[in-house]
XYZ file of C-alpha atoms in Angstrom:
594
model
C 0.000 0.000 0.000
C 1.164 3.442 -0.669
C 1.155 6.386 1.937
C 0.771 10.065 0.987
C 1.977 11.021 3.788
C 5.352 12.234 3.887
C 6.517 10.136 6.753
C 6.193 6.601 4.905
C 8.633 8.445 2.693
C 11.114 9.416 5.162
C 11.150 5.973 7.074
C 11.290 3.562 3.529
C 14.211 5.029 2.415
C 15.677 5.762 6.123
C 15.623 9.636 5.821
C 15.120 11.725 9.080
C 15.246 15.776 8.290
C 17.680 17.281 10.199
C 14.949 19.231 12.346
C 13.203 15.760 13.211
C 17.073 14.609 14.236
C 17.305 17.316 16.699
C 13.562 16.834 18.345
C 14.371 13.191 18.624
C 17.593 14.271 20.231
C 15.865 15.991 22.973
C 13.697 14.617 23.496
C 14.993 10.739 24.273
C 18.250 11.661 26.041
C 20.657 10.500 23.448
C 22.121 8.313 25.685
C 19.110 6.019 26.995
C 19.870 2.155 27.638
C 17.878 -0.262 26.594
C 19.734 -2.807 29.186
C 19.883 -1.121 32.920
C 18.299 -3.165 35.489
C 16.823 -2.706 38.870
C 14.800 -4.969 40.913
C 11.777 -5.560 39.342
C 8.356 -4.374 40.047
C 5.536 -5.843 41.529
C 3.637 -8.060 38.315
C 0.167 -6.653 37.482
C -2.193 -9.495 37.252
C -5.065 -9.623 35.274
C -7.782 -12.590 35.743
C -10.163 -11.908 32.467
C -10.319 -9.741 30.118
C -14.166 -9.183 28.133
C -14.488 -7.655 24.793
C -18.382 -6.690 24.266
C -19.180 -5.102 20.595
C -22.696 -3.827 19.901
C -23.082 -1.839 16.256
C -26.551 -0.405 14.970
C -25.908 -1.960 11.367
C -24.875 -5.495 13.085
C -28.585 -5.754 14.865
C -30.837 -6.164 11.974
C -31.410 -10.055 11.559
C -30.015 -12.601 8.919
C -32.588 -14.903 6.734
C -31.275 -18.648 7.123
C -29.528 -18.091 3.344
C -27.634 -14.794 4.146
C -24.596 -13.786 5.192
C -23.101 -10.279 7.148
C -20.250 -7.952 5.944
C -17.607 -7.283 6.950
C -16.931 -11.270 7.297
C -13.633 -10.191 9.406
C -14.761 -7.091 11.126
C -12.339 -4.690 12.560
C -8.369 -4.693 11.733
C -8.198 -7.286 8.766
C -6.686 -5.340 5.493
C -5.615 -6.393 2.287
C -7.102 -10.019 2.287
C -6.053 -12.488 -0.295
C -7.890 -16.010 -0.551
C -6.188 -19.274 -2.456
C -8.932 -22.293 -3.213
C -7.851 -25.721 -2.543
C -10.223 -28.138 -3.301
C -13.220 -27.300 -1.189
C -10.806 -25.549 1.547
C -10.655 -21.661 1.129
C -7.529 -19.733 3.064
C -7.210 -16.177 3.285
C -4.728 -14.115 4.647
C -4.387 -10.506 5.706
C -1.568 -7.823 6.866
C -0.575 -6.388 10.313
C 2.121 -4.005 9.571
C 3.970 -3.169 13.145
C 2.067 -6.035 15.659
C 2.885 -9.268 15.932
C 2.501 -12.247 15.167
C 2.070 -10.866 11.491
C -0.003 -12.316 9.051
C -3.430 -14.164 10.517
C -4.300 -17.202 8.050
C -8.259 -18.346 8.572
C -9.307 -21.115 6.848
C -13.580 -21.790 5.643
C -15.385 -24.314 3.762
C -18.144 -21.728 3.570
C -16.129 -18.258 3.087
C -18.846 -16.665 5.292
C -17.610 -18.377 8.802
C -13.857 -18.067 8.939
C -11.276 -20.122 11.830
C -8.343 -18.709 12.358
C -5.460 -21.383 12.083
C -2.571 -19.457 13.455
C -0.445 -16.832 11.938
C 2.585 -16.829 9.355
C 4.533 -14.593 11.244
C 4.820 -16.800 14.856
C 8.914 -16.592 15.759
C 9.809 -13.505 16.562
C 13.039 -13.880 14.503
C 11.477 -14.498 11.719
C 11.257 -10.730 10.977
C 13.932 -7.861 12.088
C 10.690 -5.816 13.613
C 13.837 -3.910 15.632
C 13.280 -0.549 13.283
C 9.814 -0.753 12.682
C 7.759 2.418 14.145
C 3.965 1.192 14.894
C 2.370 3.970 12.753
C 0.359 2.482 10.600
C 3.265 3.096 7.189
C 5.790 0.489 8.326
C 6.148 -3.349 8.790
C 4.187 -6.001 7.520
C 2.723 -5.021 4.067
C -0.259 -6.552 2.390
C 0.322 -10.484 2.131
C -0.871 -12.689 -0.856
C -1.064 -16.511 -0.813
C -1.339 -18.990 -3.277
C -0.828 -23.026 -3.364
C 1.066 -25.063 -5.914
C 1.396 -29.168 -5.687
C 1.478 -29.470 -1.887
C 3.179 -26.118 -1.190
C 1.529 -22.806 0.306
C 3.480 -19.973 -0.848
C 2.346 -16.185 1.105
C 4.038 -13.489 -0.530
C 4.902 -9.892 1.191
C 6.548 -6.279 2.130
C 8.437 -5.827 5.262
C 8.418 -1.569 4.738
C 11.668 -1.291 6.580
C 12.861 -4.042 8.305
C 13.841 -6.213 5.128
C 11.768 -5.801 1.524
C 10.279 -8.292 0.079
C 9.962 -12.102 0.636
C 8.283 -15.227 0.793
C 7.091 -17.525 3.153
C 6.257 -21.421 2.123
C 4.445 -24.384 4.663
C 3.301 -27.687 3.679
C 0.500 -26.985 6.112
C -1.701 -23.484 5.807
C -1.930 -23.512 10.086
C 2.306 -24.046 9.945
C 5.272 -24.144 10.590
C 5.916 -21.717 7.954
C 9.298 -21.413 6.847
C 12.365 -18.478 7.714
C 11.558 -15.519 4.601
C 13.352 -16.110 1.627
C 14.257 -12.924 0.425
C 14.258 -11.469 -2.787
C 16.542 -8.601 -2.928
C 16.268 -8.080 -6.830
C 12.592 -6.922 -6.260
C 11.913 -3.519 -5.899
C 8.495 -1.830 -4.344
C 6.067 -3.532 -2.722
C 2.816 -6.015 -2.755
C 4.486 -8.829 -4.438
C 2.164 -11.855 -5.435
C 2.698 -15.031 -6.961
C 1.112 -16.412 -10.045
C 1.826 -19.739 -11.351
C 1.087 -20.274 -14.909
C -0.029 -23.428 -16.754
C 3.209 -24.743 -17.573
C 4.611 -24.410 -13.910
C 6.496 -21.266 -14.365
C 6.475 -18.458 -11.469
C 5.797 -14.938 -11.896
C 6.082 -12.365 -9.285
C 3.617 -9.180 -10.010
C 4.285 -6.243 -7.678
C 4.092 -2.548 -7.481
C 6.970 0.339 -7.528
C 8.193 3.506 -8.115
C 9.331 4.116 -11.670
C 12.560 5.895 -12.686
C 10.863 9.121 -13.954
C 8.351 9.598 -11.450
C 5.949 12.459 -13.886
C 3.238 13.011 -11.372
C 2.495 12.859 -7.703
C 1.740 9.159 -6.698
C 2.935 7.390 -10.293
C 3.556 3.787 -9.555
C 3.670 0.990 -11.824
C 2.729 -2.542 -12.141
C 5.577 -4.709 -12.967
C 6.469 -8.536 -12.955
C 9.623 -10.758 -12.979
C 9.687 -14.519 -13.405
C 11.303 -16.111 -10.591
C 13.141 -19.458 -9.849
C 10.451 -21.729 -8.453
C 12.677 -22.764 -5.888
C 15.227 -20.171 -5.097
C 13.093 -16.866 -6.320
C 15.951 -15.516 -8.102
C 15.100 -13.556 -10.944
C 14.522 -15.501 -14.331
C 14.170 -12.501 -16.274
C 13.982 -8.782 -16.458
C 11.295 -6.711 -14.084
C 8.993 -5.567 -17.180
C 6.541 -2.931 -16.735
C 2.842 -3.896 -17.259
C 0.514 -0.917 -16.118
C 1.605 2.613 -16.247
C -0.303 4.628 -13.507
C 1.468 7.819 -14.548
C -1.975 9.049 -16.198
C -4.570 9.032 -14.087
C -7.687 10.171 -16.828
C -10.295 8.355 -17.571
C -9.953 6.901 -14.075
C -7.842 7.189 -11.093
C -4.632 4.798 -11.297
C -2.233 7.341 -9.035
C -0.937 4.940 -6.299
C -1.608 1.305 -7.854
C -0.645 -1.210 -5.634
C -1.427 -4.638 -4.791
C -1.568 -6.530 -8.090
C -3.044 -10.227 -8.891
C -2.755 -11.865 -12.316
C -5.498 -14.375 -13.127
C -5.203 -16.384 -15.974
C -8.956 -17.127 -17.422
C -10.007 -18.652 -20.205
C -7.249 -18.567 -21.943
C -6.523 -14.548 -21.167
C -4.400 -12.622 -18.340
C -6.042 -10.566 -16.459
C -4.333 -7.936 -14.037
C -6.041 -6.567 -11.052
C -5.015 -4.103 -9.280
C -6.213 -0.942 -6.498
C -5.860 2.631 -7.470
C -6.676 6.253 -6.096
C -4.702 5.681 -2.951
C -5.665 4.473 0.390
C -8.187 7.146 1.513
C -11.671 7.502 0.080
C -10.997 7.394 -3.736
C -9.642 3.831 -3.152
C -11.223 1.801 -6.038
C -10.731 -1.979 -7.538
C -9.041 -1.632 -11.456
C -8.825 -4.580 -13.904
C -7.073 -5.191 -17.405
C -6.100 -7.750 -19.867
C -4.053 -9.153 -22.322
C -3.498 -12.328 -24.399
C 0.007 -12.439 -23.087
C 1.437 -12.570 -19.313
C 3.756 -10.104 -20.341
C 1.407 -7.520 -22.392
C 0.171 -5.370 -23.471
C -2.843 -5.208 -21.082
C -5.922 -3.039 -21.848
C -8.155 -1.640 -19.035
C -11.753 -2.251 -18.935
C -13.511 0.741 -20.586
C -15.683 0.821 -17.818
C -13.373 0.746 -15.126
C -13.431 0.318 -12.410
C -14.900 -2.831 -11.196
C -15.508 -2.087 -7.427
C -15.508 1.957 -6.087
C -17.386 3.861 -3.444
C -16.424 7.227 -5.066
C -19.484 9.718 -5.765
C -22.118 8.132 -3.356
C -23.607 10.495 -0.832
C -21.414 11.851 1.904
C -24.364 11.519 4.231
C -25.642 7.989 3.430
C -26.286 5.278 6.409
C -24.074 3.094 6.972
C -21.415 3.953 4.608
C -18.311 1.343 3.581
C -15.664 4.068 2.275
C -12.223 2.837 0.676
C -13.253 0.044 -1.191
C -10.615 -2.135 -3.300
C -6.770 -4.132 -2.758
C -9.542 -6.821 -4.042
C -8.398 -10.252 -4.360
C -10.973 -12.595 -6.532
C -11.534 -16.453 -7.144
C -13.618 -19.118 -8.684
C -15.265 -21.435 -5.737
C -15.908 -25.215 -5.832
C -19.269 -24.912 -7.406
C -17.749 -22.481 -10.330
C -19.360 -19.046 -8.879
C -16.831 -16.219 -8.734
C -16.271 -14.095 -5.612
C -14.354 -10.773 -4.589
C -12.693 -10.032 -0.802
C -11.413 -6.661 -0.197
C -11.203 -3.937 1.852
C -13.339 -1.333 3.239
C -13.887 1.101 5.896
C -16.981 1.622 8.080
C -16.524 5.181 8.680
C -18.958 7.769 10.656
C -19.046 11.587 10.424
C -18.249 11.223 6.532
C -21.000 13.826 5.888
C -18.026 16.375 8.028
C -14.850 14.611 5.784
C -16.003 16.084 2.281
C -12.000 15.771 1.532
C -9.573 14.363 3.108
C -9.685 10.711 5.471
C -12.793 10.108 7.077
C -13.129 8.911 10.911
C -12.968 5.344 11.616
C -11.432 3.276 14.520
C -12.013 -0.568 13.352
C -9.329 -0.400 10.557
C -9.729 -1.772 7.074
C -11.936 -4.991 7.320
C -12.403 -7.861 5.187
C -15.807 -7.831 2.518
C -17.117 -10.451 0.011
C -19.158 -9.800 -2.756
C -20.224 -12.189 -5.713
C -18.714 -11.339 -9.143
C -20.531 -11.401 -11.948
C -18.780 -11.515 -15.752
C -19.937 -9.418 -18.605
C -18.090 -9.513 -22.143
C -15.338 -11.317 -20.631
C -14.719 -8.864 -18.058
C -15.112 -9.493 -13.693
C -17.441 -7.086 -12.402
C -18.050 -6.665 -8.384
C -20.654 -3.672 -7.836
C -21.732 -1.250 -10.567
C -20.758 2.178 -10.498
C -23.438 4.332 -8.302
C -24.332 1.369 -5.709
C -22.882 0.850 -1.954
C -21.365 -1.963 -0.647
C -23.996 -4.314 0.523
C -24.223 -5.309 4.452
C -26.553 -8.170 3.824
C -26.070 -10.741 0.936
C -27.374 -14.017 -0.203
C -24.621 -17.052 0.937
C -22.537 -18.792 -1.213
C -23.903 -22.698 -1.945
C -20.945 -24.410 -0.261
C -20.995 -26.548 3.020
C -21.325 -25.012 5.633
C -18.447 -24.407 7.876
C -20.444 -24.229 11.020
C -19.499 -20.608 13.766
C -15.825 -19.857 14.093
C -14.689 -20.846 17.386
C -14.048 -17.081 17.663
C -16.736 -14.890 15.750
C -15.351 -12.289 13.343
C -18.254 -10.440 12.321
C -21.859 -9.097 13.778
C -22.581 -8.098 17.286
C -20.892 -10.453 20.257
C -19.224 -10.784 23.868
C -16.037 -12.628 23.755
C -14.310 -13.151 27.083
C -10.838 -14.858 28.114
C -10.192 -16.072 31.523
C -6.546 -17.000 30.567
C -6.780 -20.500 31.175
C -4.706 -21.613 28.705
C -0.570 -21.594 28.720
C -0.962 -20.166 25.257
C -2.251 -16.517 24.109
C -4.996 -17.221 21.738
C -4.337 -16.300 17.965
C -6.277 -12.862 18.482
C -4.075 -11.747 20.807
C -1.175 -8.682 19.444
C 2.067 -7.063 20.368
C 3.421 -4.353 19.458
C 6.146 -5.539 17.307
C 8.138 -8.677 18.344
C 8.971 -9.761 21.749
C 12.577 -10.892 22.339
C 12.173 -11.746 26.018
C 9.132 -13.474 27.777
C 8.014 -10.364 29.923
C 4.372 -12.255 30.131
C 2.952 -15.630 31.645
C -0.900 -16.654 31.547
C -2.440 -19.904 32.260
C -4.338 -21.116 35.143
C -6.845 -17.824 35.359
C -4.732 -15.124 34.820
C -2.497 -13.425 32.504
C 0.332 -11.931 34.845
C 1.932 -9.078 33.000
C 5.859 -7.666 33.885
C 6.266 -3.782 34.359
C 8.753 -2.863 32.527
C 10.718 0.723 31.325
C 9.931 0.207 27.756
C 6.958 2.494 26.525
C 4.333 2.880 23.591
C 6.386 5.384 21.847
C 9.696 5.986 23.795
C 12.607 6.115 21.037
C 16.063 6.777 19.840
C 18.595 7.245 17.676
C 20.160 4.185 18.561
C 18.032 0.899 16.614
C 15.869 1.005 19.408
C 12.264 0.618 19.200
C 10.491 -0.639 22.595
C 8.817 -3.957 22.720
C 6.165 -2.269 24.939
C 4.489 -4.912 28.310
C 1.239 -4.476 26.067
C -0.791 -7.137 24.691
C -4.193 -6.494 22.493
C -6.649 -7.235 20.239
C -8.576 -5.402 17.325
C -11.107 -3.121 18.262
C -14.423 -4.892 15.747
C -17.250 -2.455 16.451
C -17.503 1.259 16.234
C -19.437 0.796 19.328
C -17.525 -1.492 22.100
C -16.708 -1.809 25.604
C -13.825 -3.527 27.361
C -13.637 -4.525 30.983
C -10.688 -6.324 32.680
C -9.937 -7.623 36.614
C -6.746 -6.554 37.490
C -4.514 -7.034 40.920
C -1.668 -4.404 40.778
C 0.339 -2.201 43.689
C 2.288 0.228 42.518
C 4.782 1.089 44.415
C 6.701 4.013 42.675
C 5.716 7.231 40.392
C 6.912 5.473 37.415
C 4.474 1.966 37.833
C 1.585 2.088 36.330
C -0.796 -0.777 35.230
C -4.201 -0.991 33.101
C -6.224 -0.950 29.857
C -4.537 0.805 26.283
C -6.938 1.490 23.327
C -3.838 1.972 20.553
C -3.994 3.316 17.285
C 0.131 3.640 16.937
C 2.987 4.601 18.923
C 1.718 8.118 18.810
C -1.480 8.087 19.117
C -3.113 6.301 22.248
C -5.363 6.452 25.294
C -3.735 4.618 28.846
C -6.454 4.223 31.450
C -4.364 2.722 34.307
C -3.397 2.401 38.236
C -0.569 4.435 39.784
C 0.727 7.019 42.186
C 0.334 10.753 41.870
C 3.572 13.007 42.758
C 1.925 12.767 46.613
C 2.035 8.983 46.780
C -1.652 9.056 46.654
C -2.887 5.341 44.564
C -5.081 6.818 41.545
C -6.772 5.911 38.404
C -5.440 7.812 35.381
C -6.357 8.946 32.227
C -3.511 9.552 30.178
C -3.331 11.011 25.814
C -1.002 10.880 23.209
C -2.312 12.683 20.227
C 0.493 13.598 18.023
C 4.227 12.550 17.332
C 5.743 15.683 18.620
C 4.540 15.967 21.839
C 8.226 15.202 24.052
C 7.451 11.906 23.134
C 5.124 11.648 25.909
C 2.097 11.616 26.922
C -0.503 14.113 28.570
C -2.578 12.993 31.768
C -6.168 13.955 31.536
C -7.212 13.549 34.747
C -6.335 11.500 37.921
C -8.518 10.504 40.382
C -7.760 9.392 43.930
C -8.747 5.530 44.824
C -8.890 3.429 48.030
C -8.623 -0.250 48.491
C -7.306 -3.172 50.123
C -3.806 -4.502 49.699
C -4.045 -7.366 46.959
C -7.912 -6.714 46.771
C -9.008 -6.405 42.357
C -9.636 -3.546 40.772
C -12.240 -3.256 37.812
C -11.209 -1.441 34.306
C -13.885 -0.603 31.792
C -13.288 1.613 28.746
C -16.328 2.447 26.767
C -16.074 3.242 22.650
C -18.531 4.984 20.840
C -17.493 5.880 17.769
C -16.130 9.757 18.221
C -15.888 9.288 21.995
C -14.453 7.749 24.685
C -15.120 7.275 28.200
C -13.461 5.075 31.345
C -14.745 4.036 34.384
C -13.663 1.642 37.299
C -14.836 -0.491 40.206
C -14.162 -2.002 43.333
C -17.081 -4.725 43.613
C -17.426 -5.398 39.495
C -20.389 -4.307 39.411
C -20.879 -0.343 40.269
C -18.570 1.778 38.074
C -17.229 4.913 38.777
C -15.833 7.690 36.249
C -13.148 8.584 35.650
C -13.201 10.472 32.229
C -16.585 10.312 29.834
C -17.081 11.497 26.238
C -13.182 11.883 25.740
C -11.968 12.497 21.530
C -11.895 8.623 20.217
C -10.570 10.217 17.054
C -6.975 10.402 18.320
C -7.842 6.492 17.561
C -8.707 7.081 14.079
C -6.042 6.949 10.394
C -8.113 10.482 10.008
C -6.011 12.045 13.238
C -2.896 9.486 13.469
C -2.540 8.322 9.474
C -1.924 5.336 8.194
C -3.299 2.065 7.343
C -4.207 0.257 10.306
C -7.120 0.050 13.204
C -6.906 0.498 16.198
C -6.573 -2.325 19.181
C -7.538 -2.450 22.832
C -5.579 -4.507 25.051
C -3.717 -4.633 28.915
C -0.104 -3.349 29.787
C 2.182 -2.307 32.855
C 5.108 -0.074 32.966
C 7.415 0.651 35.465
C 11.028 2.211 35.522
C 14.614 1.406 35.868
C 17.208 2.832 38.533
């Protein structure tokens, strides 16, 4: 995918301005460790943690042969979907949280299991330099399957290029990246053609860039083995001209071989609101492809600003033939709210880019997935395939999810913020028991360090949800502190935690972090004095709905008491932070070193 924002630019190519330099200076102390030591804090201990989501457009009710969209609601971008057989496996990217790369699996492709993620060691990926901001990390992922093999194709932005992943078995191991330094840009995918040769499609920057956003669409064939080039990196698509339709920024190419004909897919208009699905052809892998003259095949752009509901962003579509021969699309979109107040520019929304499937229908040899004028549809008839029976987890509609932390495992849904090197975390038996340590949600340097944060989330699904957690924690300096984060990025964040005011007083704060320069710190809201017994639990409960944000704790779990109501939830949103990604909700603990 392909920022606009001028900070994707300056991390890709590793370019700070000189002014940033001397900010960052100041601001981190130049000479911070990342290995001092002290004796450590007490453990903040957390016995459950419930996730409650309740949306307007999710309570309407399904007919026996219908489905819901988003099928993965909240944080699920750029999802690509191989067949195999009567198994369908999709996979979607994370960018700076860990593990990277989720890989459900659905007999159905309305009820989705996840089977693990690609990204599971955390060496698999140098995630040392990667800033959680929503441009860096772990780029949209593709996956295909070839005589026994899985292949998932992808981006690290910064912390290594391109590469590919391969596993005998879609729920892993997956195998170390293999890395393919002869491929420039980004969203790489595989396509294999009919006599067994590989081809890598992928997007990039040009040599003469002639207007703002001009990428191409390129493609290399590759050793099937060893993914070293085969050939030259040959331009297909020139988005240099953006008339009759928008191709600035086109990124995150498929080629689909049908019938006899190539077809090239791709996403143009950039990530924001003109984000729309593109498609072309050509009797020859390697061109020259024509666009559809009624391009494009999938777009949101024109509709009212003010109408219900709205899915904005639509396209980085991925689309596939099912076991019955019917045709279907995933892609992104965004539920946003307040577009009617975004006329230009990003529009607010907290649940990321989710995951949406649509039937495809062919006219004159060309896919088509909505006609130009008509919104994304929230209700649709279901596919005729087996049915795969509810997700152990659900991923879509209204629901209460709660995890006592019985298990010795984190389940799947669970995030970091990038990789953890050290085991600061232990759960299993009732409680997940979580280490203070000094490293912070946005505390850098100069020096290749990028805290591993004691945080641990999951994607925020609903533009209306609570979260309420049972914590045991004493602080016992100014620098502890223990609670509930709702994330969008290292820069951008809401801490609603236990710890002690400059008096020694025990309090429930609020704390913000709203923008990147800000001492690269945060800003307490308010703090409220609290009383209780030695060891006794404390109650958490942070409240979403949609532009605000409100906490509240208690001492019996059941009467709450507020702290902060009707805060700005936008400081969640890609409209206030930028980026790509959605925002997560999850439990940490700090505490300093001497």
């Amino acid at each position: 995918m392909i920022a606009r924002d001028p900070l994707m630019a300056l991390m890709t190519k590793k370019i700070i301005p000189s002014s940033l330099l001397v900010l960052i200076l100041l601001v981190t102390g130049c000479g911070e460790s990342k290995n001092l030591t002290k004796t450590e804090p007490q453990v903040a201990t957390f016995s459950w943690f419930e996730y409650q989501g309740d949306d307007e457009m999710f309570r309407s009710s399904l007919d026996e042969g219908q489905f819901r969209n988003p099928i993965l609601s909240g944080y699920y971008p750029d999802p690509s979907v191989v067949v195999v057989g009567k198994d369908y496996y999709m996979v979607n990217s994370t960018f700076g949280l860990y593990p990277g790369i989720p890989v459900f699996h659905s007999t159905d492709l309305v009820n989705w299991t996840q089977l693990g993620n690609a990204i599971d060691r955390p060496d698999m990926l140098p995630y040392d330099d990667v800033l959680h901001a929503g441009y860096l990390g772990v780029f949209a992922a593709t996956i295909e399957y070839h005589k026994g093999t899985f292949y998932i194709m992808n981006t690290c932005v910064y912390c290594g290029g391109n590469f590919v992943l391969t596993a005998k078995d879609p729920a892993g191991p997956w195998s170390d990246p293999i890395w393919l330094p002869h491929l420039d840009g980004i969203d790489p995918s595989l396509f294999i053609d009919d006599d067994g040769k590989f081809f890598v499609v992928h997007n990039k920057e040009p040599d003469d860039v002639k207007v703002d956003g001009h990428r191409v669409i390129s493609v290399t064939e590759v050793d099937p083995i060893t993914f070293a080039a085969r050939s030259e990196d040959i331009t297909l698509i020139d988005g240099a001209d953006p008339a009759p339709y928008n191709t600035t920024h086109i990124e995150g190419p498929h080629i689909y071989k049908i019938e006899g004909q190539y077809y090239v897919s791709a996403a143009g208009g950039g990530t924001g609101l003109d984000h729309q699905q593109l498609i072309f052809r050509s009797q020859n892998i390697l061109g020259p492809y024509l666009p559809y003259d009624n391009n494009p095949i999938l777009t949101q752009v024109g509709l009212s600003k003010d109408r219900k509901n709205a899915i904005t962003s639509t396209g980085h579509t991925d689309i596939f033939k099912d076991a019955n021969g019917d045709w279907w699309a995933v892609f992104l979109g965004t539920r946003a709210y307040g577009l009617d107040k975004h006329q230009e520019g990003p529009a607010n929304f907290h649940t990321g880019r989710e995951t949406f499937l649509l039937p495809v229908t062919w006219k004159d040899g060309w896919p088509i997935i909505l006609e130009s004028g008509k919104p994304v549809p929230l209700i649709v008839d279901r596919p005729s395939l087996p049915d795969s029976g509810p997700a152990p987890r659900p991923t879509t509609g209204n629901y209460t999810v709660k995890d006592e932390f019985n298990d010795s495992k984190l389940g799947f849904e669970w995030l970091f913020v990038r990789a953890p090197y050290t085991t600061w975390w232990q759960t299993g038996e009732g409680s997940l028991k979580l280490q203070p340590r000094s490293d912070r949600i946005g505390h850098l340097s100069l020096f290749d360090y990028t805290p591993q944060p004691s945080f641990i989330g999951q994607r925020v699904a609903h533009m209306s949800a609570t979260a309420t957690t049972e914590m045991r924690f004493t602080p016992e300096t100014e620098d502890e502190e223990a609670g509930m984060m709702a994330l969008q990025n290292d820069f951008f964040y809401y801490a609603f935690g236990l710890g002690l005011s400059d008096n020694n007083e025990t309090v429930m704060r609020v704390r913000m972090r709203n923008k990147m320069a800000t001492l690269f710190n945060s800003e307490t809201l308010v703090e409220l004095p609290v009383t209780f017994a030695d060891g006794a639990p404390i109650y958490l409960r942070t409240t979403l709905d949609k532009e605000k944000i409100s906490f509240a704790y208690s001492l019996d779990g059941n009467t709450f008491i507020s702290v902060l109501e009707n805060a700005d939830a936008t400081v969640l949103t890609t409209a206030k932070a930028g980026g790509f990604i959605g925002a997560v909700i999850g439990l940490y603990a700090e505490g300093e070193v001497e």
